[in-house]
mmCIF file of C-alpha atoms and ligand atoms in Angstrom:
data_model
loop_
_atom_site.group_PDB
_atom_site.id
_atom_site.type_symbol
_atom_site.label_atom_id
_atom_site.label_comp_id
_atom_site.label_asym_id
_atom_site.label_seq_id
_atom_site.Cartn_x
_atom_site.Cartn_y
_atom_site.Cartn_z
ATOM 1 C CA MET A 76 42.739 -21.292 -16.106
ATOM 2 C CA GLY A 77 43.640 -24.140 -18.463
ATOM 3 C CA LEU A 78 42.412 -24.214 -22.061
ATOM 4 C CA LYS A 79 39.926 -27.029 -21.366
ATOM 5 C CA THR A 80 38.468 -25.233 -18.336
ATOM 6 C CA PHE A 81 38.304 -22.023 -20.318
ATOM 7 C CA ILE A 82 36.381 -23.672 -23.167
ATOM 8 C CA GLU A 83 34.030 -25.425 -20.762
ATOM 9 C CA SER A 84 33.255 -22.099 -19.099
ATOM 10 C CA TRP A 85 32.121 -20.723 -22.423
ATOM 11 C CA PRO A 86 28.264 -20.550 -22.535
ATOM 12 C CA VAL A 87 27.961 -21.720 -26.139
ATOM 13 C CA TYR A 88 30.081 -24.800 -25.331
ATOM 14 C CA ARG A 89 27.782 -25.655 -22.439
ATOM 15 C CA GLN A 90 24.771 -25.031 -24.680
ATOM 16 C CA LEU A 91 26.058 -27.416 -27.374
ATOM 17 C CA THR A 92 27.273 -30.149 -25.053
ATOM 18 C CA GLY A 93 25.017 -29.972 -22.012
ATOM 19 C CA ASP A 94 21.315 -30.509 -21.276
ATOM 20 C CA ASP A 95 20.299 -26.929 -22.130
ATOM 21 C CA PRO A 96 20.385 -26.812 -25.966
ATOM 22 C CA LEU A 97 18.244 -23.641 -26.135
ATOM 23 C CA GLY A 98 20.627 -21.736 -23.849
ATOM 24 C CA ARG A 99 17.875 -20.436 -21.630
ATOM 25 C CA GLY A 100 18.872 -22.165 -18.393
ATOM 26 C CA SER A 101 22.038 -23.523 -16.873
ATOM 27 C CA ALA A 102 24.071 -22.992 -20.084
ATOM 28 C CA ALA A 103 23.576 -19.251 -19.794
ATOM 29 C CA TYR A 104 24.609 -19.013 -16.152
ATOM 30 C CA SER A 105 27.649 -16.979 -15.205
ATOM 31 C CA ALA A 106 29.392 -17.441 -11.875
ATOM 32 C CA THR A 107 27.457 -14.397 -10.628
ATOM 33 C CA THR A 108 24.015 -15.581 -11.714
ATOM 34 C CA ARG A 109 24.715 -19.057 -10.326
ATOM 35 C CA ASN A 110 25.252 -17.511 -6.889
ATOM 36 C CA LEU A 111 22.249 -15.196 -6.965
ATOM 37 C CA VAL A 112 19.673 -15.778 -4.210
ATOM 38 C CA PRO A 113 16.133 -14.427 -4.412
ATOM 39 C CA ARG A 114 15.258 -11.800 -1.791
ATOM 40 C CA THR A 115 12.414 -14.026 -0.632
ATOM 41 C CA ALA A 116 14.849 -16.819 0.311
ATOM 42 C CA THR A 117 16.524 -14.858 3.093
ATOM 43 C CA ALA A 118 13.378 -13.428 4.719
ATOM 44 C CA ASP A 119 12.830 -14.046 8.456
ATOM 45 C CA ARG A 120 9.071 -14.189 8.028
ATOM 46 C CA VAL A 121 6.246 -13.759 5.565
ATOM 47 C CA VAL A 122 3.270 -11.597 6.517
ATOM 48 C CA LYS A 123 -0.088 -12.001 4.770
ATOM 49 C CA SER A 124 -1.528 -8.710 3.571
ATOM 50 C CA VAL A 125 -3.851 -7.134 1.000
ATOM 51 C CA CYS A 126 -2.777 -4.815 -1.816
ATOM 52 C CA PRO A 127 -3.763 -1.277 -0.815
ATOM 53 C CA TYR A 128 -4.091 0.183 -4.312
ATOM 54 C CA CYS A 129 -7.586 -0.680 -5.462
ATOM 55 C CA ALA A 130 -10.838 -2.337 -4.509
ATOM 56 C CA VAL A 131 -9.949 -5.693 -6.089
ATOM 57 C CA GLY A 132 -8.030 -6.529 -2.917
ATOM 58 C CA CYS A 133 -5.397 -8.928 -4.255
ATOM 59 C CA GLY A 134 -3.611 -11.003 -1.613
ATOM 60 C CA GLN A 135 0.040 -10.285 -0.901
ATOM 61 C CA ASN A 136 2.891 -12.056 0.824
ATOM 62 C CA VAL A 137 5.131 -9.467 2.470
ATOM 63 C CA TYR A 138 8.684 -10.733 3.041
ATOM 64 C CA VAL A 139 10.445 -9.226 6.057
ATOM 65 C CA GLN A 140 14.094 -9.425 7.050
ATOM 66 C CA ASP A 141 15.539 -7.728 10.129
ATOM 67 C CA GLY A 142 12.302 -5.804 10.583
ATOM 68 C CA ARG A 143 12.356 -4.354 7.063
ATOM 69 C CA VAL A 144 10.192 -5.192 4.059
ATOM 70 C CA THR A 145 12.441 -6.813 1.459
ATOM 71 C CA GLN A 146 9.915 -8.017 -1.117
ATOM 72 C CA ILE A 147 6.168 -8.183 -1.792
ATOM 73 C CA GLU A 148 4.738 -10.973 -3.956
ATOM 74 C CA GLY A 149 1.275 -12.227 -4.898
ATOM 75 C CA ASP A 150 -0.262 -14.652 -2.416
ATOM 76 C CA PRO A 151 -1.149 -18.007 -4.048
ATOM 77 C CA ASP A 152 -3.555 -18.691 -1.140
ATOM 78 C CA SER A 153 -5.749 -15.705 -2.017
ATOM 79 C CA PRO A 154 -9.076 -16.756 -3.574
ATOM 80 C CA VAL A 155 -9.289 -13.256 -5.085
ATOM 81 C CA SER A 156 -6.033 -13.148 -7.035
ATOM 82 C CA ARG A 157 -4.478 -16.638 -6.680
ATOM 83 C CA GLY A 158 -0.896 -15.411 -6.576
ATOM 84 C CA ARG A 159 -1.176 -12.636 -9.127
ATOM 85 C CA LEU A 160 -0.538 -8.891 -8.815
ATOM 86 C CA CYS A 161 -0.925 -6.208 -11.459
ATOM 87 C CA PRO A 162 2.076 -3.874 -12.047
ATOM 88 C CA LYS A 163 0.827 -1.440 -9.396
ATOM 89 C CA GLY A 164 0.444 -4.184 -6.833
ATOM 90 C CA ALA A 165 3.821 -5.666 -7.755
ATOM 91 C CA ALA A 166 5.457 -2.290 -7.039
ATOM 92 C CA THR A 167 3.903 -1.734 -3.598
ATOM 93 C CA LYS A 168 7.217 -2.374 -1.827
ATOM 94 C CA GLN A 169 8.088 1.162 -2.854
ATOM 95 C CA LEU A 170 5.132 2.488 -0.871
ATOM 96 C CA VAL A 171 7.058 1.436 2.229
ATOM 97 C CA THR A 172 10.673 1.822 1.205
ATOM 98 C CA SER A 173 10.745 4.686 -1.314
ATOM 99 C CA SER A 174 12.946 7.627 -0.416
ATOM 100 C CA GLY A 175 10.098 9.810 -1.709
ATOM 101 C CA ARG A 176 7.754 8.596 1.012
ATOM 102 C CA GLU A 177 6.591 11.489 3.167
ATOM 103 C CA HIS A 178 6.768 10.961 6.934
ATOM 104 C CA ARG A 179 5.726 14.444 8.024
ATOM 105 C CA VAL A 180 2.356 16.127 8.176
ATOM 106 C CA LEU A 181 2.227 18.738 5.433
ATOM 107 C CA TYR A 182 -0.243 21.592 5.322
ATOM 108 C CA ARG A 183 -1.084 24.036 2.555
ATOM 109 C CA ARG A 184 -3.051 26.909 3.972
ATOM 110 C CA PRO A 185 -5.862 28.618 2.022
ATOM 111 C CA HIS A 186 -4.361 30.578 -0.894
ATOM 112 C CA GLY A 187 -0.932 29.197 0.048
ATOM 113 C CA THR A 188 1.385 28.119 -2.739
ATOM 114 C CA ASP A 189 3.718 25.897 -0.695
ATOM 115 C CA TRP A 190 3.382 22.987 1.675
ATOM 116 C CA GLU A 191 4.536 23.637 5.218
ATOM 117 C CA PRO A 192 5.381 20.953 7.772
ATOM 118 C CA LEU A 193 3.203 20.698 10.880
ATOM 119 C CA ASP A 194 3.689 18.648 14.016
ATOM 120 C CA LEU A 195 1.068 15.949 14.453
ATOM 121 C CA ASP A 196 -0.512 17.426 17.603
ATOM 122 C CA THR A 197 -1.093 20.759 15.880
ATOM 123 C CA ALA A 198 -2.592 19.028 12.844
ATOM 124 C CA MET A 199 -4.927 16.946 15.018
ATOM 125 C CA GLU A 200 -6.058 20.068 16.876
ATOM 126 C CA MET A 201 -6.780 21.818 13.582
ATOM 127 C CA ILE A 202 -8.796 18.871 12.312
ATOM 128 C CA ALA A 203 -10.787 18.590 15.563
ATOM 129 C CA GLU A 204 -11.548 22.300 15.505
ATOM 130 C CA ARG A 205 -12.790 22.096 11.909
ATOM 131 C CA VAL A 206 -14.924 19.025 12.609
ATOM 132 C CA LEU A 207 -16.601 20.715 15.594
ATOM 133 C CA ARG A 208 -17.199 23.925 13.663
ATOM 134 C CA SER A 209 -18.611 22.121 10.594
ATOM 135 C CA ARG A 210 -20.814 19.968 12.789
ATOM 136 C CA ARG A 211 -22.199 23.015 14.560
ATOM 137 C CA GLN A 212 -22.777 24.965 11.360
ATOM 138 C CA GLY A 213 -24.380 22.069 9.480
ATOM 139 C CA TRP A 214 -26.483 20.666 12.310
ATOM 140 C CA GLN A 215 -30.168 19.837 11.729
ATOM 141 C CA ASP A 216 -32.533 18.926 14.576
ATOM 142 C CA GLU A 217 -35.468 18.380 12.280
ATOM 143 C CA ASP A 218 -36.243 18.029 8.584
ATOM 144 C CA GLU A 219 -39.830 18.722 7.441
ATOM 145 C CA GLY A 220 -41.037 18.240 11.006
ATOM 146 C CA LYS A 221 -39.243 14.932 11.498
ATOM 147 C CA LYS A 222 -36.528 14.560 14.105
ATOM 148 C CA VAL A 223 -33.211 13.824 12.338
ATOM 149 C CA ASN A 224 -30.416 14.975 14.655
ATOM 150 C CA ARG A 225 -27.782 15.030 11.949
ATOM 151 C CA THR A 226 -25.207 17.223 10.325
ATOM 152 C CA LEU A 227 -24.700 17.732 6.624
ATOM 153 C CA GLY A 228 -21.589 19.741 7.449
ATOM 154 C CA PHE A 229 -19.162 16.908 6.703
ATOM 155 C CA ALA A 230 -19.016 13.466 5.164
ATOM 156 C CA SER A 231 -16.584 10.564 5.142
ATOM 157 C CA LEU A 232 -15.183 9.179 1.903
ATOM 158 C CA GLY A 233 -12.726 6.310 2.418
ATOM 159 C CA GLY A 234 -10.340 4.647 0.002
ATOM 160 C CA ALA A 235 -9.685 1.094 -1.107
ATOM 161 C CA THR A 236 -6.976 0.588 1.488
ATOM 162 C CA LEU A 237 -9.472 0.450 4.329
ATOM 163 C CA ASP A 238 -10.330 -2.960 5.706
ATOM 164 C CA ASN A 239 -13.487 -4.203 7.407
ATOM 165 C CA GLU A 240 -12.362 -3.278 10.888
ATOM 166 C CA GLU A 241 -11.286 0.234 9.928
ATOM 167 C CA ASN A 242 -14.533 0.856 8.068
ATOM 168 C CA TYR A 243 -16.510 -0.408 11.045
ATOM 169 C CA LEU A 244 -14.780 2.097 13.333
ATOM 170 C CA ILE A 245 -15.035 4.961 10.824
ATOM 171 C CA LYS A 246 -18.769 4.319 10.396
ATOM 172 C CA LYS A 247 -19.249 4.273 14.189
ATOM 173 C CA LEU A 248 -17.236 7.456 14.672
ATOM 174 C CA PHE A 249 -18.922 9.480 11.951
ATOM 175 C CA THR A 250 -22.427 8.246 12.782
ATOM 176 C CA SER A 251 -21.868 9.173 16.433
ATOM 177 C CA MET A 252 -20.909 12.666 15.297
ATOM 178 C CA GLY A 253 -24.119 12.960 13.274
ATOM 179 C CA ALA A 254 -22.808 12.419 9.732
ATOM 180 C CA VAL A 255 -25.057 10.616 7.271
ATOM 181 C CA GLN A 256 -22.871 10.568 4.158
ATOM 182 C CA ILE A 257 -20.356 7.805 4.871
ATOM 183 C CA GLU A 258 -18.868 5.795 2.016
ATOM 184 C CA ASN A 259 -15.671 4.007 1.021
ATOM 185 C CA GLN A 260 -14.190 2.273 -1.992
ATOM 186 C CA ALA A 261 -13.150 -0.866 -0.146
ATOM 187 C CA ARG A 262 -14.907 -3.994 -1.354
ATOM 188 C CA ILE A 263 -12.936 -6.649 0.481
HETATM 189 S S1 SF4 B 404 -2.629 -5.878 -7.450
HETATM 190 FE FE1 SF4 B 404 -3.565 -4.427 -8.876
HETATM 191 S S2 SF4 B 404 -5.638 -5.245 -9.239
HETATM 192 FE FE2 SF4 B 404 -4.848 -6.209 -7.348
HETATM 193 S S3 SF4 B 404 -5.585 -4.895 -5.659
HETATM 194 FE FE3 SF4 B 404 -3.521 -4.204 -6.218
HETATM 195 S S4 SF4 B 404 -3.866 -2.544 -7.690
HETATM 196 FE FE4 SF4 B 404 -5.784 -3.708 -7.559
#
């Protein structure tokens, strides 16, 4: 590299002689930063979604490349959040990609001190058996002479991640089983 080229590559020289006198733009670029490309630029597609963390329901753009989530940003089209995400929402990519994400069913039996893995079929059988038993034990035909046909043996409490369609199905399912206490945190 010649002396002139060397001096011109110096950030302070570019700051003093170029169009970036505050040194907060092009003058501060190194060869590496000049070649950086945002993860969003190489995505194959962008999927519209809703932040699953809380009931505010901020809109998200989920960037996908080769079938994998590469970045999640606020959705400027959302009338709720207009492109913004709070720190929790901005970190939701880790919900999908974190190495700490659990993919197995884990069960801690009564008085147990450790989690033990279960296969999904076994877990579903255990849940079904408990639902049937609770329904039977908590069933009421009548209350003060009025026909009620309900169970107070279980309730449904959903989170903010549920959408309209999921809540519709959950309400149908639990009502058909006789539950009367059915609530969720979703407000979208
Ligand atoms: S981005 Fe923050 S405020 Fe918005 S829904 Fe997610 S957790 Fe709630």
